[in-house]
Amino acid sequence: MKGAGKRDARPRFDRIYTLMRSRICMLDYPPGMRLREEDLAEEFETSRTPIRRVLARLEDEGFLRSMHGVGTIVTDIDIDSLQQVYQLRVELAELVGKLSPVPPDAARRAEFRALLARCDHLRGAPDAREFARINTDFFHLLMTLTANEPLREFSERLYYQTTRIWLKHAARLTRYEDMLEAEIRFFRHEVSDIVAAIESGELEVVGHIRRSHVAMSFARLYAEAHPQSP
Amino acid sequence: MKGAGKRDARPRFDRIYTLMRSRICMLDYPPGMRLREEDLAEEFETSRTPIRRVLARLEDEGFLRSMHGVGTIVTDIDIDSLQQVYQLRVELAELVGKLSPVPPDAARRAEFRALLARCDHLRGAPDAREFARINTDFFHLLMTLTANEPLREFSERLYYQTTRIWLKHAARLTRYEDMLEAEIRFFRHEVSDIVAAIESGELEVVGHIRRSHVAMSFARLYAEAHPQSP
DNA sequence: GTGCGGTCATTTGTACACAACATCATGCAG
DNA sequence: CTGCATGATGTTGTGTACAAATGACCGCAC
């Protein structure tokens, strides 16, 4: 059973890892779900060994938890842990554009404008999954503004951790549709502000805008989860 | 129900992982060295499988690089990458004591004072490895000042990356002995400052002191490596 | 001497069988 | 009926044989 293009191990590893992480963060694998190595091996047409390599990394990064004799389950995160993650994410957000800033070229700036257009299109037809996708694409675009590799790596970890939890808590809300529409408006505003800052070449300003929006995003989420406001 | 159950495979994994990371960072495994899975399996009295689990994590964290048919080699880092790591480390240093600060109790404060005593003892008999050990112990003590788990994890990654490179570059210098003695004095000064700040309960000040000392430490290293001073 | 091609040794990557472990169902004693 | 011991069942962890891949070595043509 020789598959085409499967000879090298790293591309396949990256493919499976990225896909599984995406599934976890899009809640296709919701928190608490049990993953069977055998099933995954079958799906990706391989044996358990390469699968276990991927699961090990996802476990090291806190997305999964394997227990001998029990299974591999998708982790859940309480609101307190989430707060810690958000606090750090806020700080790192400001560092993008401050550490090793990379001014975007014309093509990159066009990508930012294209994403703004996707926002406008989304407002016409609100959809949580599409919102999450645009959010992720926007995040990766922002990461191109810094050349600091450790900063990019850590920001990515924190982003994916918070995103999946955001989706989970959002799905619980009763006024879900209204909330989604409001969040899309907030997000569109953020993208608009940042695109403007980018066009003017102020990368440090981008960091400040991003920081405040991430912080406000968490504040709204926290307020929804703790509705004991006076 | 949560039992007092302790995972079986985990302690051994942690033991091997910690030991190997220590060896890498103490340059017992110098950059470029080739590690053979078979040898490691024999040393730790197990098979290649658990070893590969450890190597996978060390590779994900950037300490190793495995290549099919070649071997697993300890990575090297150029001065530019090191600069990026240091820049981020400086920023994170300041966040300790700012995010989820944990005031140290009497026992913990005693540990800080004990470490200061070890510094004084070290000044009488300068030794690079002992210096590195005290440095690491001090780092871990500082990490107890914050409860922010992601911050602790990332700081640890960056610390170990920079430490091993510091040792490597330091070992190259001709005036190695003088430089070591000077660095020990600088370090003793830093510990003294931080202990004073801790005794006065100013955790945010601790972050500032640490930040400036980490930055200055890199500046000295960078100056030594690029001796084109005017 | 130099370049080239093939052969071989060495090492990591993969597949699979089995062991270790946890959970749940079952049956029996009280 | 309840409580507990015990085995059945399923899952991850480990050991091991083999496949794949790289680099070194050697021989040979020119």
PDB file of N, CA and C in Angstrom, chain B residues 77-169:
ATOM      1  N   ILE B  77      22.414  27.337  17.844  1.00  0.00           N
ATOM      2  CA  ILE B  77      21.644  28.559  17.619  1.00  0.00           C
ATOM      3  C   ILE B  77      22.588  29.689  17.286  1.00  0.00           C
ATOM      4  N   ASP B  78      22.292  30.397  16.216  1.00  0.00           N
ATOM      5  CA  ASP B  78      23.103  31.545  15.852  1.00  0.00           C
ATOM      6  C   ASP B  78      22.760  32.724  16.758  1.00  0.00           C
ATOM      7  N   ILE B  79      23.613  33.747  16.707  1.00  0.00           N
ATOM      8  CA  ILE B  79      23.473  34.878  17.616  1.00  0.00           C
ATOM      9  C   ILE B  79      22.192  35.653  17.346  1.00  0.00           C
ATOM     10  N   ASP B  80      21.706  35.621  16.092  1.00  0.00           N
ATOM     11  CA  ASP B  80      20.491  36.358  15.768  1.00  0.00           C
ATOM     12  C   ASP B  80      19.265  35.717  16.417  1.00  0.00           C
ATOM     13  N   SER B  81      19.171  34.385  16.287  1.00  0.00           N
ATOM     14  CA  SER B  81      18.077  33.691  16.955  1.00  0.00           C
ATOM     15  C   SER B  81      18.145  33.931  18.450  1.00  0.00           C
ATOM     16  N   LEU B  82      19.362  33.889  18.966  1.00  0.00           N
ATOM     17  CA  LEU B  82      19.539  34.098  20.401  1.00  0.00           C
ATOM     18  C   LEU B  82      19.023  35.472  20.807  1.00  0.00           C
ATOM     19  N   GLN B  83      19.263  36.447  19.955  1.00  0.00           N
ATOM     20  CA  GLN B  83      18.794  37.798  20.264  1.00  0.00           C
ATOM     21  C   GLN B  83      17.270  37.836  20.369  1.00  0.00           C
ATOM     22  N   GLN B  84      16.609  37.164  19.443  1.00  0.00           N
ATOM     23  CA  GLN B  84      15.148  37.111  19.509  1.00  0.00           C
ATOM     24  C   GLN B  84      14.674  36.471  20.808  1.00  0.00           C
ATOM     25  N   VAL B  85      15.327  35.363  21.172  1.00  0.00           N
ATOM     26  CA  VAL B  85      14.936  34.676  22.393  1.00  0.00           C
ATOM     27  C   VAL B  85      15.136  35.582  23.598  1.00  0.00           C
ATOM     28  N   TYR B  86      16.267  36.276  23.619  1.00  0.00           N
ATOM     29  CA  TYR B  86      16.542  37.169  24.746  1.00  0.00           C
ATOM     30  C   TYR B  86      15.534  38.314  24.806  1.00  0.00           C
ATOM     31  N   GLN B  87      15.233  38.894  23.642  1.00  0.00           N
ATOM     32  CA  GLN B  87      14.279  40.008  23.632  1.00  0.00           C
ATOM     33  C   GLN B  87      12.959  39.609  24.278  1.00  0.00           C
ATOM     34  N   LEU B  88      12.481  38.422  23.909  1.00  0.00           N
ATOM     35  CA  LEU B  88      11.215  37.979  24.487  1.00  0.00           C
ATOM     36  C   LEU B  88      11.374  37.644  25.960  1.00  0.00           C
ATOM     37  N   ARG B  89      12.518  37.061  26.296  1.00  0.00           N
ATOM     38  CA  ARG B  89      12.768  36.695  27.686  1.00  0.00           C
ATOM     39  C   ARG B  89      12.740  37.929  28.576  1.00  0.00           C
ATOM     40  N   VAL B  90      13.311  39.008  28.072  1.00  0.00           N
ATOM     41  CA  VAL B  90      13.322  40.266  28.826  1.00  0.00           C
ATOM     42  C   VAL B  90      11.895  40.715  29.137  1.00  0.00           C
ATOM     43  N   GLU B  91      11.045  40.646  28.128  1.00  0.00           N
ATOM     44  CA  GLU B  91       9.667  41.096  28.327  1.00  0.00           C
ATOM     45  C   GLU B  91       8.936  40.203  29.323  1.00  0.00           C
ATOM     46  N   LEU B  92       9.114  38.904  29.184  1.00  0.00           N
ATOM     47  CA  LEU B  92       8.429  37.980  30.086  1.00  0.00           C
ATOM     48  C   LEU B  92       8.945  38.127  31.514  1.00  0.00           C
ATOM     49  N   ALA B  93      10.225  38.455  31.652  1.00  0.00           N
ATOM     50  CA  ALA B  93      10.795  38.612  32.994  1.00  0.00           C
ATOM     51  C   ALA B  93      10.032  39.674  33.776  1.00  0.00           C
ATOM     52  N   GLU B  94       9.668  40.726  33.076  1.00  0.00           N
ATOM     53  CA  GLU B  94       8.965  41.799  33.760  1.00  0.00           C
ATOM     54  C   GLU B  94       7.559  41.374  34.183  1.00  0.00           C
ATOM     55  N   LEU B  95       6.980  40.454  33.426  1.00  0.00           N
ATOM     56  CA  LEU B  95       5.607  40.033  33.722  1.00  0.00           C
ATOM     57  C   LEU B  95       5.516  39.189  34.985  1.00  0.00           C
ATOM     58  N   VAL B  96       6.617  38.519  35.336  1.00  0.00           N
ATOM     59  CA  VAL B  96       6.611  37.754  36.588  1.00  0.00           C
ATOM     60  C   VAL B  96       6.502  38.767  37.736  1.00  0.00           C
ATOM     61  N   GLY B  97       5.587  38.538  38.608  1.00  0.00           N
ATOM     62  CA  GLY B  97       5.362  39.501  39.682  1.00  0.00           C
ATOM     63  C   GLY B  97       4.304  40.525  39.301  1.00  0.00           C
ATOM     64  N   LYS B  98       3.892  40.493  38.033  1.00  0.00           N
ATOM     65  CA  LYS B  98       2.847  41.415  37.573  1.00  0.00           C
ATOM     66  C   LYS B  98       1.569  40.625  37.282  1.00  0.00           C
ATOM     67  N   LEU B  99       1.722  39.471  36.652  1.00  0.00           N
ATOM     68  CA  LEU B  99       0.570  38.612  36.385  1.00  0.00           C
ATOM     69  C   LEU B  99       0.426  37.578  37.499  1.00  0.00           C
ATOM     70  N   SER B 100      -0.726  37.566  38.144  1.00  0.00           N
ATOM     71  CA  SER B 100      -1.002  36.598  39.216  1.00  0.00           C
ATOM     72  C   SER B 100       0.158  36.476  40.193  1.00  0.00           C
ATOM     73  N   PRO B 101       0.575  37.589  40.808  1.00  0.00           N
ATOM     74  CA  PRO B 101       1.710  37.528  41.746  1.00  0.00           C
ATOM     75  C   PRO B 101       1.365  36.717  42.995  1.00  0.00           C
ATOM     76  N   VAL B 102       2.369  36.000  43.483  1.00  0.00           N
ATOM     77  CA  VAL B 102       2.207  35.163  44.672  1.00  0.00           C
ATOM     78  C   VAL B 102       3.229  35.606  45.711  1.00  0.00           C
ATOM     79  N   PRO B 103       2.809  36.321  46.749  1.00  0.00           N
ATOM     80  CA  PRO B 103       3.754  36.739  47.783  1.00  0.00           C
ATOM     81  C   PRO B 103       4.382  35.517  48.445  1.00  0.00           C
ATOM     82  N   PRO B 104       5.702  35.485  48.534  1.00  0.00           N
ATOM     83  CA  PRO B 104       6.371  34.320  49.119  1.00  0.00           C
ATOM     84  C   PRO B 104       6.174  34.275  50.635  1.00  0.00           C
ATOM     85  N   ASP B 105       6.002  33.044  51.133  1.00  0.00           N
ATOM     86  CA  ASP B 105       5.878  32.897  52.582  1.00  0.00           C
ATOM     87  C   ASP B 105       7.270  32.910  53.213  1.00  0.00           C
ATOM     88  N   ALA B 106       7.300  32.724  54.531  1.00  0.00           N
ATOM     89  CA  ALA B 106       8.575  32.818  55.255  1.00  0.00           C
ATOM     90  C   ALA B 106       9.578  31.787  54.747  1.00  0.00           C
ATOM     91  N   ALA B 107       9.108  30.565  54.516  1.00  0.00           N
ATOM     92  CA  ALA B 107      10.007  29.505  54.061  1.00  0.00           C
ATOM     93  C   ALA B 107      10.622  29.860  52.712  1.00  0.00           C
ATOM     94  N   ARG B 108       9.775  30.363  51.820  1.00  0.00           N
ATOM     95  CA  ARG B 108      10.262  30.727  50.500  1.00  0.00           C
ATOM     96  C   ARG B 108      11.268  31.860  50.583  1.00  0.00           C
ATOM     97  N   ARG B 109      10.984  32.836  51.421  1.00  0.00           N
ATOM     98  CA  ARG B 109      11.931  33.951  51.577  1.00  0.00           C
ATOM     99  C   ARG B 109      13.270  33.440  52.113  1.00  0.00           C
ATOM    100  N   ALA B 110      13.189  32.452  52.984  1.00  0.00           N
ATOM    101  CA  ALA B 110      14.423  31.860  53.509  1.00  0.00           C
ATOM    102  C   ALA B 110      15.223  31.214  52.377  1.00  0.00           C
ATOM    103  N   GLU B 111      14.510  30.599  51.421  1.00  0.00           N
ATOM    104  CA  GLU B 111      15.200  29.979  50.286  1.00  0.00           C
ATOM    105  C   GLU B 111      15.959  31.031  49.483  1.00  0.00           C
ATOM    106  N   PHE B 112      15.333  32.181  49.317  1.00  0.00           N
ATOM    107  CA  PHE B 112      16.014  33.257  48.592  1.00  0.00           C
ATOM    108  C   PHE B 112      17.293  33.675  49.317  1.00  0.00           C
ATOM    109  N   ARG B 113      17.174  33.823  50.632  1.00  0.00           N
ATOM    110  CA  ARG B 113      18.367  34.231  51.391  1.00  0.00           C
ATOM    111  C   ARG B 113      19.450  33.147  51.324  1.00  0.00           C
ATOM    112  N   ALA B 114      19.009  31.881  51.349  1.00  0.00           N
ATOM    113  CA  ALA B 114      19.978  30.784  51.271  1.00  0.00           C
ATOM    114  C   ALA B 114      20.719  30.829  49.940  1.00  0.00           C
ATOM    115  N   LEU B 115      19.979  31.187  48.871  1.00  0.00           N
ATOM    116  CA  LEU B 115      20.627  31.251  47.572  1.00  0.00           C
ATOM    117  C   LEU B 115      21.650  32.379  47.531  1.00  0.00           C
ATOM    118  N   LEU B 116      21.319  33.470  48.227  1.00  0.00           N
ATOM    119  CA  LEU B 116      22.285  34.566  48.310  1.00  0.00           C
ATOM    120  C   LEU B 116      23.575  34.091  48.988  1.00  0.00           C
ATOM    121  N   ALA B 117      23.412  33.263  50.006  1.00  0.00           N
ATOM    122  CA  ALA B 117      24.591  32.711  50.688  1.00  0.00           C
ATOM    123  C   ALA B 117      25.411  31.841  49.742  1.00  0.00           C
ATOM    124  N   ARG B 118      24.710  31.071  48.894  1.00  0.00           N
ATOM    125  CA  ARG B 118      25.434  30.236  47.930  1.00  0.00           C
ATOM    126  C   ARG B 118      26.235  31.113  46.972  1.00  0.00           C
ATOM    127  N   CYS B 119      25.683  32.264  46.615  1.00  0.00           N
ATOM    128  CA  CYS B 119      26.416  33.209  45.767  1.00  0.00           C
ATOM    129  C   CYS B 119      27.723  33.629  46.430  1.00  0.00           C
ATOM    130  N   ASP B 120      27.627  33.992  47.690  1.00  0.00           N
ATOM    131  CA  ASP B 120      28.833  34.442  48.396  1.00  0.00           C
ATOM    132  C   ASP B 120      29.870  33.333  48.437  1.00  0.00           C
ATOM    133  N   HIS B 121      29.390  32.125  48.689  1.00  0.00           N
ATOM    134  CA  HIS B 121      30.309  30.992  48.712  1.00  0.00           C
ATOM    135  C   HIS B 121      30.964  30.780  47.350  1.00  0.00           C
ATOM    136  N   LEU B 122      30.166  30.983  46.298  1.00  0.00           N
ATOM    137  CA  LEU B 122      30.686  30.790  44.940  1.00  0.00           C
ATOM    138  C   LEU B 122      31.791  31.792  44.613  1.00  0.00           C
ATOM    139  N   ARG B 123      31.683  32.991  45.145  1.00  0.00           N
ATOM    140  CA  ARG B 123      32.689  34.012  44.846  1.00  0.00           C
ATOM    141  C   ARG B 123      34.067  33.584  45.353  1.00  0.00           C
ATOM    142  N   GLY B 124      34.075  32.766  46.391  1.00  0.00           N
ATOM    143  CA  GLY B 124      35.351  32.285  46.910  1.00  0.00           C
ATOM    144  C   GLY B 124      35.985  31.239  46.005  1.00  0.00           C
ATOM    145  N   ALA B 125      35.148  30.502  45.258  1.00  0.00           N
ATOM    146  CA  ALA B 125      35.660  29.442  44.384  1.00  0.00           C
ATOM    147  C   ALA B 125      34.852  29.425  43.088  1.00  0.00           C
ATOM    148  N   PRO B 126      35.171  30.337  42.162  1.00  0.00           N
ATOM    149  CA  PRO B 126      34.409  30.437  40.911  1.00  0.00           C
ATOM    150  C   PRO B 126      34.414  29.122  40.131  1.00  0.00           C
ATOM    151  N   ASP B 127      33.242  28.719  39.701  1.00  0.00           N
ATOM    152  CA  ASP B 127      33.113  27.478  38.928  1.00  0.00           C
ATOM    153  C   ASP B 127      31.914  27.619  38.005  1.00  0.00           C
ATOM    154  N   ALA B 128      32.144  27.414  36.715  1.00  0.00           N
ATOM    155  CA  ALA B 128      31.104  27.681  35.725  1.00  0.00           C
ATOM    156  C   ALA B 128      29.879  26.807  35.947  1.00  0.00           C
ATOM    157  N   ARG B 129      30.093  25.520  36.202  1.00  0.00           N
ATOM    158  CA  ARG B 129      28.953  24.622  36.355  1.00  0.00           C
ATOM    159  C   ARG B 129      28.145  24.947  37.603  1.00  0.00           C
ATOM    160  N   GLU B 130      28.847  25.216  38.693  1.00  0.00           N
ATOM    161  CA  GLU B 130      28.134  25.577  39.914  1.00  0.00           C
ATOM    162  C   GLU B 130      27.382  26.883  39.708  1.00  0.00           C
ATOM    163  N   PHE B 131      28.002  27.803  38.993  1.00  0.00           N
ATOM    164  CA  PHE B 131      27.335  29.056  38.661  1.00  0.00           C
ATOM    165  C   PHE B 131      26.038  28.789  37.902  1.00  0.00           C
ATOM    166  N   ALA B 132      26.125  27.916  36.923  1.00  0.00           N
ATOM    167  CA  ALA B 132      24.939  27.581  36.127  1.00  0.00           C
ATOM    168  C   ALA B 132      23.860  26.952  36.998  1.00  0.00           C
ATOM    169  N   ARG B 133      24.280  26.103  37.926  1.00  0.00           N
ATOM    170  CA  ARG B 133      23.299  25.464  38.813  1.00  0.00           C
ATOM    171  C   ARG B 133      22.595  26.488  39.690  1.00  0.00           C
ATOM    172  N   ILE B 134      23.377  27.382  40.292  1.00  0.00           N
ATOM    173  CA  ILE B 134      22.767  28.407  41.144  1.00  0.00           C
ATOM    174  C   ILE B 134      21.836  29.283  40.322  1.00  0.00           C
ATOM    175  N   ASN B 135      22.291  29.608  39.115  1.00  0.00           N
ATOM    176  CA  ASN B 135      21.471  30.411  38.218  1.00  0.00           C
ATOM    177  C   ASN B 135      20.113  29.751  37.981  1.00  0.00           C
ATOM    178  N   THR B 136      20.160  28.453  37.696  1.00  0.00           N
ATOM    179  CA  THR B 136      18.924  27.725  37.425  1.00  0.00           C
ATOM    180  C   THR B 136      18.032  27.666  38.664  1.00  0.00           C
ATOM    181  N   ASP B 137      18.632  27.390  39.813  1.00  0.00           N
ATOM    182  CA  ASP B 137      17.846  27.338  41.048  1.00  0.00           C
ATOM    183  C   ASP B 137      17.197  28.689  41.327  1.00  0.00           C
ATOM    184  N   PHE B 138      17.949  29.744  41.080  1.00  0.00           N
ATOM    185  CA  PHE B 138      17.405  31.082  41.287  1.00  0.00           C
ATOM    186  C   PHE B 138      16.229  31.337  40.349  1.00  0.00           C
ATOM    187  N   PHE B 139      16.406  30.899  39.112  1.00  0.00           N
ATOM    188  CA  PHE B 139      15.314  31.063  38.150  1.00  0.00           C
ATOM    189  C   PHE B 139      14.039  30.382  38.640  1.00  0.00           C
ATOM    190  N   HIS B 140      14.193  29.141  39.091  1.00  0.00           N
ATOM    191  CA  HIS B 140      13.004  28.414  39.547  1.00  0.00           C
ATOM    192  C   HIS B 140      12.391  29.057  40.782  1.00  0.00           C
ATOM    193  N   LEU B 141      13.211  29.617  41.621  1.00  0.00           N
ATOM    194  CA  LEU B 141      12.681  30.346  42.773  1.00  0.00           C
ATOM    195  C   LEU B 141      11.842  31.536  42.299  1.00  0.00           C
ATOM    196  N   LEU B 142      12.357  32.256  41.321  1.00  0.00           N
ATOM    197  CA  LEU B 142      11.618  33.408  40.808  1.00  0.00           C
ATOM    198  C   LEU B 142      10.275  32.989  40.224  1.00  0.00           C
ATOM    199  N   MET B 143      10.265  31.821  39.606  1.00  0.00           N
ATOM    200  CA  MET B 143       9.021  31.366  38.985  1.00  0.00           C
ATOM    201  C   MET B 143       7.920  31.097  40.018  1.00  0.00           C
ATOM    202  N   THR B 144       8.302  30.874  41.255  1.00  0.00           N
ATOM    203  CA  THR B 144       7.278  30.652  42.284  1.00  0.00           C
ATOM    204  C   THR B 144       6.550  31.949  42.632  1.00  0.00           C
ATOM    205  N   LEU B 145       7.020  33.063  42.103  1.00  0.00           N
ATOM    206  CA  LEU B 145       6.398  34.345  42.431  1.00  0.00           C
ATOM    207  C   LEU B 145       5.183  34.647  41.564  1.00  0.00           C
ATOM    208  N   THR B 146       4.951  33.825  40.563  1.00  0.00           N
ATOM    209  CA  THR B 146       3.753  33.999  39.748  1.00  0.00           C
ATOM    210  C   THR B 146       2.986  32.689  39.682  1.00  0.00           C
ATOM    211  N   ALA B 147       1.657  32.806  39.639  1.00  0.00           N
ATOM    212  CA  ALA B 147       0.814  31.618  39.527  1.00  0.00           C
ATOM    213  C   ALA B 147       0.347  31.422  38.091  1.00  0.00           C
ATOM    214  N   ASN B 148       0.797  32.294  37.198  1.00  0.00           N
ATOM    215  CA  ASN B 148       0.386  32.192  35.802  1.00  0.00           C
ATOM    216  C   ASN B 148       1.143  31.049  35.122  1.00  0.00           C
ATOM    217  N   GLU B 149       0.430  29.957  34.916  1.00  0.00           N
ATOM    218  CA  GLU B 149       1.078  28.732  34.434  1.00  0.00           C
ATOM    219  C   GLU B 149       1.681  28.894  33.042  1.00  0.00           C
ATOM    220  N   PRO B 150       0.957  29.439  32.077  1.00  0.00           N
ATOM    221  CA  PRO B 150       1.578  29.614  30.760  1.00  0.00           C
ATOM    222  C   PRO B 150       2.833  30.484  30.820  1.00  0.00           C
ATOM    223  N   LEU B 151       2.787  31.521  31.637  1.00  0.00           N
ATOM    224  CA  LEU B 151       3.971  32.382  31.761  1.00  0.00           C
ATOM    225  C   LEU B 151       5.151  31.592  32.308  1.00  0.00           C
ATOM    226  N   ARG B 152       4.891  30.753  33.285  1.00  0.00           N
ATOM    227  CA  ARG B 152       5.968  29.932  33.839  1.00  0.00           C
ATOM    228  C   ARG B 152       6.530  28.990  32.795  1.00  0.00           C
ATOM    229  N   GLU B 153       5.638  28.355  32.048  1.00  0.00           N
ATOM    230  CA  GLU B 153       6.081  27.385  31.040  1.00  0.00           C
ATOM    231  C   GLU B 153       6.938  28.063  29.971  1.00  0.00           C
ATOM    232  N   PHE B 154       6.461  29.188  29.448  1.00  0.00           N
ATOM    233  CA  PHE B 154       7.201  29.860  28.389  1.00  0.00           C
ATOM    234  C   PHE B 154       8.524  30.412  28.911  1.00  0.00           C
ATOM    235  N   SER B 155       8.491  30.978  30.103  1.00  0.00           N
ATOM    236  CA  SER B 155       9.731  31.502  30.673  1.00  0.00           C
ATOM    237  C   SER B 155      10.768  30.397  30.808  1.00  0.00           C
ATOM    238  N   GLU B 156      10.297  29.232  31.213  1.00  0.00           N
ATOM    239  CA  GLU B 156      11.216  28.107  31.381  1.00  0.00           C
ATOM    240  C   GLU B 156      11.858  27.733  30.048  1.00  0.00           C
ATOM    241  N   ARG B 157      11.035  27.631  29.019  1.00  0.00           N
ATOM    242  CA  ARG B 157      11.564  27.332  27.678  1.00  0.00           C
ATOM    243  C   ARG B 157      12.660  28.310  27.296  1.00  0.00           C
ATOM    244  N   LEU B 158      12.360  29.586  27.432  1.00  0.00           N
ATOM    245  CA  LEU B 158      13.312  30.614  27.011  1.00  0.00           C
ATOM    246  C   LEU B 158      14.560  30.589  27.882  1.00  0.00           C
ATOM    247  N   TYR B 159      14.368  30.356  29.168  1.00  0.00           N
ATOM    248  CA  TYR B 159      15.523  30.328  30.067  1.00  0.00           C
ATOM    249  C   TYR B 159      16.512  29.252  29.643  1.00  0.00           C
ATOM    250  N   TYR B 160      16.005  28.035  29.444  1.00  0.00           N
ATOM    251  CA  TYR B 160      16.921  26.937  29.117  1.00  0.00           C
ATOM    252  C   TYR B 160      17.574  27.145  27.756  1.00  0.00           C
ATOM    253  N   GLN B 161      16.836  27.720  26.821  1.00  0.00           N
ATOM    254  CA  GLN B 161      17.444  28.002  25.519  1.00  0.00           C
ATOM    255  C   GLN B 161      18.608  28.982  25.651  1.00  0.00           C
ATOM    256  N   THR B 162      18.396  30.057  26.398  1.00  0.00           N
ATOM    257  CA  THR B 162      19.444  31.064  26.491  1.00  0.00           C
ATOM    258  C   THR B 162      20.619  30.588  27.340  1.00  0.00           C
ATOM    259  N   THR B 163      20.319  29.831  28.378  1.00  0.00           N
ATOM    260  CA  THR B 163      21.387  29.410  29.287  1.00  0.00           C
ATOM    261  C   THR B 163      22.454  28.604  28.558  1.00  0.00           C
ATOM    262  N   ARG B 164      22.007  27.610  27.780  1.00  0.00           N
ATOM    263  CA  ARG B 164      23.002  26.757  27.148  1.00  0.00           C
ATOM    264  C   ARG B 164      23.837  27.534  26.151  1.00  0.00           C
ATOM    265  N   ILE B 165      23.209  28.497  25.492  1.00  0.00           N
ATOM    266  CA  ILE B 165      23.973  29.286  24.528  1.00  0.00           C
ATOM    267  C   ILE B 165      24.931  30.220  25.255  1.00  0.00           C
ATOM    268  N   TRP B 166      24.493  30.726  26.394  1.00  0.00           N
ATOM    269  CA  TRP B 166      25.387  31.575  27.177  1.00  0.00           C
ATOM    270  C   TRP B 166      26.642  30.797  27.566  1.00  0.00           C
ATOM    271  N   LEU B 167      26.423  29.598  28.062  1.00  0.00           N
ATOM    272  CA  LEU B 167      27.568  28.766  28.446  1.00  0.00           C
ATOM    273  C   LEU B 167      28.481  28.500  27.257  1.00  0.00           C
ATOM    274  N   LYS B 168      27.883  28.232  26.106  1.00  0.00           N
ATOM    275  CA  LYS B 168      28.682  27.908  24.933  1.00  0.00           C
ATOM    276  C   LYS B 168      29.558  29.087  24.508  1.00  0.00           C
ATOM    277  N   HIS B 169      28.959  30.255  24.416  1.00  0.00           N
ATOM    278  CA  HIS B 169      29.730  31.421  24.013  1.00  0.00           C
ATOM    279  C   HIS B 169      30.767  31.788  25.067  1.00  0.00           C
TER     280      HIS B 169
END
